[in-house]
């Protein structure tokens, strides 16, 4: 029973139930794994293209008329030579490039903008690296029959249905006008056809953009789900970032022992040890040529205090009991600090007494 309980706990710890950490998301981003919908650039490009055609309609009309006018008025009567043909096609290519430039500019800008809005600035070559797992036929077959492939197929079918509905409703609404086109003038026929085409393009672009927004939300959900982590994954990541707590504890313990050892080596240089007498011990040193005030070179509590007194006794350092002063120095100073100004008088009296006992004056 206990073994089964442990197995259940282990399985629970390995379940991907936790949200991805910022570090996991950053690593996935470096690999090019981001939440991105390929439908948004296509929808925005289509919609912006028709909007650009609507905005630059007069410009295109003038350019087309000028192109055909030049052809019919000047080029038909010209002599057919290699030079004239080259000039004709060169001039036509320049005019066509000028006409297409606004559309191309809008398409490129919208394509870049749509990708930037989704993932920001991202430049990585990780997806281009050669990986033999990408050509694994078994894995490829699994990708074909996976749930993601099924979802993509359903999205494509739904997108076609939406486009079909938009086209059908638009054509049905204009059926009466279309039936009259046989009796219209050529100019009006072209004008109405262009208007109907623009209306269809704008409606289809808007519908696809709505579908793309929904697809983006789904891609974000799918991406977050694929990055989920287990509790054990989070623990392992924390260990890698912060280090194993056991190892860090051992390092801190070793550092503490080394610091304690260095402190004990300074005790023989002290002028006096002020004690509590059992709880605290503070070692003071003063050199008038190098120090402005006495300094604390060692301090300790309980066991460390006893060790400080033992070392002081071994090296003949005078120990004096002064409970208030020892407690104040222990709590208000660190090793290497000068004593606080308000304790100068008390410490001076202690040092004067010590120097008197040693038979020397500082």
Coordinates of C-alpha atoms in Angstrom, one line a residue, residues 159-330:
X159 CA -12.1 29.1 -43.5
X160 CA -13.2 27.9 -46.9
X161 CA -16.8 27.7 -45.7
X162 CA -16.6 31.3 -44.3
X163 CA -15.2 32.6 -47.6
X164 CA -17.9 30.7 -49.5
X165 CA -20.7 32.2 -47.3
X166 CA -19.3 35.7 -47.8
X167 CA -19.0 35.3 -51.6
X168 CA -22.5 33.8 -51.8
X169 CA -24.2 36.5 -49.7
X170 CA -22.4 39.3 -51.6
X171 CA -23.2 37.9 -55.1
X172 CA -26.8 37.2 -54.1
X173 CA -27.3 40.8 -52.9
X174 CA -25.9 42.1 -56.2
X175 CA -27.8 39.6 -58.4
X176 CA -30.2 42.2 -59.8
X177 CA -27.3 44.6 -60.8
X178 CA -25.3 41.7 -62.3
X179 CA -28.3 40.7 -64.5
X180 CA -28.4 44.3 -65.9
X181 CA -24.7 44.3 -66.9
X182 CA -25.5 43.1 -70.4
X183 CA -27.3 46.4 -71.1
X184 CA -24.7 48.7 -69.4
X185 CA -22.0 50.7 -71.1
X186 CA -18.5 49.2 -71.0
X187 CA -17.2 51.9 -68.7
X188 CA -20.0 51.4 -66.2
X189 CA -19.6 47.6 -66.4
X190 CA -15.9 47.9 -65.5
X191 CA -16.7 50.3 -62.7
X192 CA -19.4 48.1 -61.2
X193 CA -17.2 45.0 -61.5
X194 CA -14.3 46.8 -59.8
X195 CA -16.7 48.0 -57.0
X196 CA -18.0 44.5 -56.5
X197 CA -14.5 43.0 -56.4
X198 CA -13.4 45.6 -53.8
X199 CA -16.4 44.8 -51.7
X200 CA -15.7 41.1 -51.8
X201 CA -12.1 41.6 -51.0
X202 CA -12.8 43.8 -48.0
X203 CA -15.4 41.4 -46.6
X204 CA -13.2 38.3 -47.1
X205 CA -10.2 40.1 -45.5
X206 CA -12.3 41.2 -42.5
X207 CA -13.7 37.7 -42.0
X208 CA -10.3 36.1 -42.3
X209 CA -8.9 38.7 -39.8
X210 CA -11.5 37.7 -37.2
X211 CA -10.7 34.0 -37.8
X212 CA -7.0 34.8 -37.5
X213 CA -7.5 36.6 -34.1
X214 CA -9.3 33.5 -32.8
X215 CA -6.5 31.3 -34.2
X216 CA -3.9 33.4 -32.4
X217 CA -5.7 32.9 -29.1
X218 CA -5.7 29.2 -29.7
X219 CA -2.0 29.2 -30.6
X220 CA -1.2 31.0 -27.4
X221 CA -3.2 28.4 -25.4
X222 CA -1.5 25.5 -27.3
X223 CA 1.9 27.0 -26.8
X224 CA 1.4 27.6 -23.1
X225 CA 0.2 24.0 -22.8
X226 CA 3.2 22.6 -24.6
X227 CA 5.5 24.4 -22.2
X228 CA 3.9 23.2 -19.0
X229 CA 6.2 21.8 -16.5
X230 CA 6.0 19.3 -13.7
X231 CA 6.8 20.1 -10.1
X232 CA 10.0 18.1 -10.5
X233 CA 11.0 20.1 -13.5
X234 CA 10.6 23.3 -11.6
X235 CA 12.7 21.9 -8.7
X236 CA 15.4 20.8 -11.1
X237 CA 15.4 24.2 -12.8
X238 CA 15.7 26.0 -9.5
X239 CA 18.7 23.8 -8.6
X240 CA 20.4 24.7 -11.8
X241 CA 19.8 28.4 -11.3
X242 CA 20.5 28.6 -7.6
X243 CA 22.6 25.5 -7.1
X244 CA 21.9 22.5 -5.0
X245 CA 20.8 23.6 -1.5
X246 CA 22.9 20.9 0.1
X247 CA 26.0 22.0 -1.8
X248 CA 25.4 25.7 -1.1
X249 CA 24.9 24.8 2.6
X250 CA 28.2 23.0 2.7
X251 CA 29.9 26.0 1.0
X252 CA 28.5 28.4 3.5
X253 CA 29.5 26.2 6.3
X254 CA 33.1 26.0 5.0
X255 CA 33.2 29.7 4.5
X256 CA 32.0 30.3 8.0
X257 CA 34.7 27.9 9.4
X258 CA 37.4 29.7 7.4
X259 CA 36.2 33.1 8.7
X260 CA 36.1 31.8 12.2
X261 CA 39.6 30.4 11.9
X262 CA 40.9 33.8 10.5
X263 CA 39.2 35.5 13.4
X264 CA 40.8 33.2 16.0
X265 CA 44.2 33.9 14.5
X266 CA 43.7 37.6 15.2
X267 CA 43.0 37.2 18.9
X268 CA 46.6 37.0 20.1
X269 CA 47.1 40.5 18.6
X270 CA 44.3 41.9 20.8
X271 CA 44.9 44.3 23.7
X272 CA 41.9 43.2 25.8
X273 CA 39.0 40.7 25.7
X274 CA 35.8 42.2 27.1
X275 CA 33.3 39.5 28.4
X276 CA 29.8 39.1 29.6
X277 CA 31.3 36.9 31.3
X278 CA 29.9 33.7 29.6
X279 CA 27.6 34.7 26.8
X280 CA 29.7 37.3 24.9
X281 CA 33.3 38.0 24.2
X282 CA 34.7 40.9 22.2
X283 CA 38.4 41.4 21.3
X284 CA 39.7 44.9 21.0
X285 CA 42.9 46.3 19.5
X286 CA 44.2 49.8 19.4
X287 CA 47.3 51.3 17.7
X288 CA 47.5 55.0 17.9
X289 CA 49.8 55.3 14.9
X290 CA 47.4 53.5 12.6
X291 CA 43.9 53.8 14.1
X292 CA 41.7 56.7 15.0
X293 CA 39.8 54.5 17.5
X294 CA 40.0 51.0 18.9
X295 CA 38.8 48.3 16.5
X296 CA 36.9 45.0 17.0
X297 CA 39.1 42.2 15.7
X298 CA 37.0 39.3 17.0
X299 CA 33.7 38.6 18.7
X300 CA 31.6 35.6 19.6
X301 CA 28.7 34.2 21.6
X302 CA 28.4 31.2 23.8
X303 CA 30.8 28.5 22.5
X304 CA 32.7 30.9 20.3
X305 CA 33.0 33.3 23.3
X306 CA 34.5 30.5 25.4
X307 CA 36.9 29.7 22.6
X308 CA 38.0 33.3 22.3
X309 CA 38.7 33.4 26.1
X310 CA 40.7 30.2 25.9
X311 CA 42.9 31.5 23.1
X312 CA 43.4 34.8 24.9
X313 CA 44.4 32.9 28.1
X314 CA 46.9 30.8 26.1
X315 CA 48.6 33.9 24.7
X316 CA 48.4 36.1 27.8
X317 CA 45.8 38.5 26.5
X318 CA 44.0 40.3 29.4
X319 CA 40.3 39.4 29.9
X320 CA 38.0 41.9 31.6
X321 CA 34.4 41.4 32.6
X322 CA 32.0 44.3 31.7
X323 CA 28.5 43.0 31.0
X324 CA 26.9 46.2 29.5
X325 CA 30.0 47.1 27.4
X326 CA 30.4 43.6 26.1
X327 CA 26.7 43.3 25.1
X328 CA 26.8 46.8 23.5
X329 CA 29.9 46.0 21.5
X330 CA 28.7 42.6 20.4

